[in-house]
């Protein structure tokens, strides 16, 4: 009887301990499934039109796991694992990389959050608040943003340490350092990012900078040479039902070599680009939003021979977004991308994946549904 009582007491204590642990820990499964019917005019090499069923043009389809454990004293252990996938065929967004969007563990407290692993830098937060990315999706504006070389639509750094401060009097900031992990040369593959944001009432303003270095020699450049420098300044203002936003990005590519080709070339071969993005999200009511933006990309083309040394693209976007609930919406979006002195990069997804074969203008119409869980 005593042994039975001791056993029952031990079980009760174990159950109490597990319950207490469960009360201070949580794991959340979340995700997004975004699908749209897409009409695209002038897809190379014949510049014929195309109709497709796309995943993630308005918001990247994903599934993720987020966890938190209370360690006491205002400190928590956290983790986040996030995988991108194509809902139209079930394929991984990045073959061979399970958690391509995020894979981090860290600590969070009253002064901020520290995470280590594969993650974005603060330029993505700037893009989510102050660029067309927030309303038309990364897949619909990435090409117009210099193929996301300005990093506003989300670009990842592996082997990275990031610290995000808590918000104090409207101010918040972020630092990121990416280890190159190349033996004998610390600078090879190294990355660095910094950003800050200020919010007050209906207004917000933020800026961020990122640079990365080559991980290996790319003759005549050497491992450790700076490969990318990008800076963005953005702002927004909520004027009644209308959110107005604007962003300016400058991208520099010091190791990009001069072009020997004549005639039209890809805008992504530029050594420097300035991207201007302005738009509005107008809420007719809580459910119905009217969307509009313009993205203009001006690029400097280094030439070893004859040809234009400057090219530009302009993308016009219009849309309607109707929220059936807090988690489900349907949308219709129209975009027109025009180019001058460069090959048109196209509208959808990465630059030149569904683009004209020349500088012809491209029109894209998307009608889709998005569900968040």
XYZ file of N, CA, C and O in Angstrom, residues 257-267 269-272 298-312 339-343 359:
144
model
N 31.393 43.061 -63.666
C 32.333 43.372 -64.733
C 31.650 44.126 -65.875
O 30.447 44.007 -66.102
N 32.465 44.899 -66.611
C 31.965 45.652 -67.756
C 31.464 44.698 -68.832
O 32.031 43.616 -69.046
N 30.391 45.105 -69.495
C 29.762 44.263 -70.507
C 30.473 44.417 -71.842
O 30.742 45.532 -72.299
N 30.765 43.290 -72.488
C 31.376 43.337 -73.817
C 30.319 43.265 -74.915
O 30.583 43.585 -76.066
N 29.096 42.842 -74.559
C 28.019 42.708 -75.538
C 27.500 44.084 -75.967
O 27.538 45.050 -75.203
N 27.034 44.161 -77.197
C 26.386 45.376 -77.683
C 24.884 45.143 -77.718
O 24.411 44.021 -77.615
N 24.130 46.221 -77.887
C 22.687 46.082 -77.932
C 22.086 45.934 -76.546
O 22.693 46.287 -75.529
N 20.867 45.369 -76.491
C 20.149 45.244 -75.232
C 20.773 44.182 -74.334
O 21.204 43.128 -74.805
N 20.813 44.469 -73.028
C 21.316 43.518 -72.037
C 20.329 43.473 -70.876
O 19.424 44.310 -70.762
N 20.502 42.511 -69.984
C 19.654 42.408 -68.794
C 19.974 43.537 -67.822
O 21.145 43.878 -67.609
N 18.944 44.101 -67.214
C 19.161 45.183 -66.265
C 19.922 44.696 -65.028
O 20.601 45.467 -64.355
N 22.545 43.134 -64.964
C 23.987 43.194 -65.192
C 24.554 44.570 -64.846
O 25.742 44.822 -65.057
N 23.733 45.443 -64.304
C 24.162 46.799 -63.977
C 25.117 46.815 -62.789
O 25.094 45.928 -61.931
N 25.940 47.853 -62.740
C 26.851 48.038 -61.609
C 26.217 48.860 -60.500
O 26.658 48.808 -59.348
N 25.182 49.620 -60.844
C 24.490 50.427 -59.844
C 23.055 50.648 -60.287
O 22.780 50.756 -61.486
N 16.256 52.729 -62.253
C 17.252 53.323 -63.144
C 18.595 52.669 -62.874
O 19.065 52.643 -61.741
N 19.219 52.139 -63.925
C 20.432 51.348 -63.744
C 21.569 51.857 -64.614
O 21.363 52.276 -65.766
N 22.788 51.822 -64.053
C 24.006 52.164 -64.785
C 24.634 50.883 -65.318
O 24.893 49.942 -64.554
N 24.896 50.858 -66.638
C 25.433 49.679 -67.298
C 26.884 49.947 -67.696
O 27.145 50.797 -68.548
N 27.836 49.251 -67.078
C 29.245 49.402 -67.446
C 29.474 48.684 -68.773
O 29.123 47.513 -68.933
N 30.050 49.393 -69.739
C 30.236 48.844 -71.078
C 31.723 48.788 -71.444
O 32.465 49.733 -71.217
N 32.129 47.650 -72.040
C 33.466 47.549 -72.599
C 33.447 47.926 -74.075
O 34.479 48.175 -74.681
N 32.239 47.954 -74.646
C 32.088 48.294 -76.051
C 30.924 49.247 -76.249
O 30.505 49.956 -75.331
N 30.354 49.250 -77.452
C 29.262 50.165 -77.780
C 27.975 49.706 -77.124
O 27.775 48.525 -76.832
N 27.086 50.663 -76.892
C 25.785 50.355 -76.319
C 25.394 51.353 -75.255
O 26.229 52.133 -74.764
N 24.116 51.331 -74.883
C 23.615 52.261 -73.873
C 24.300 52.014 -72.529
O 24.569 50.870 -72.159
N 24.596 53.080 -71.827
C 25.218 52.963 -70.502
C 24.217 53.194 -69.376
O 24.594 53.127 -68.207
N 22.980 53.464 -69.725
C 21.936 53.610 -68.706
C 20.629 53.052 -69.247
O 20.246 53.319 -70.394
N 19.948 52.268 -68.427
C 18.655 51.731 -68.803
C 17.677 51.908 -67.665
O 18.072 52.161 -66.521
N 16.396 51.782 -67.967
C 15.416 51.902 -66.886
C 14.171 51.094 -67.196
O 13.867 50.760 -68.350
N 10.211 48.863 -70.461
C 11.664 48.951 -70.346
C 12.225 49.837 -71.442
O 11.642 49.969 -72.524
N 13.373 50.442 -71.150
C 14.061 51.285 -72.126
C 15.554 51.005 -72.051
O 16.153 51.096 -70.978
N 16.158 50.638 -73.180
C 17.593 50.378 -73.324
C 18.072 49.161 -72.534
O 19.280 48.981 -72.341
N 17.146 48.334 -72.064
C 17.473 47.051 -71.433
C 16.388 46.051 -71.804
O 15.272 46.433 -72.178
N 16.706 44.769 -71.685
C 15.690 43.739 -71.888
C 14.707 43.807 -70.725
O 15.099 43.909 -69.563
N 12.850 44.488 -75.276
C 12.375 45.549 -74.395
C 10.884 45.836 -74.551
O 10.397 46.899 -74.161
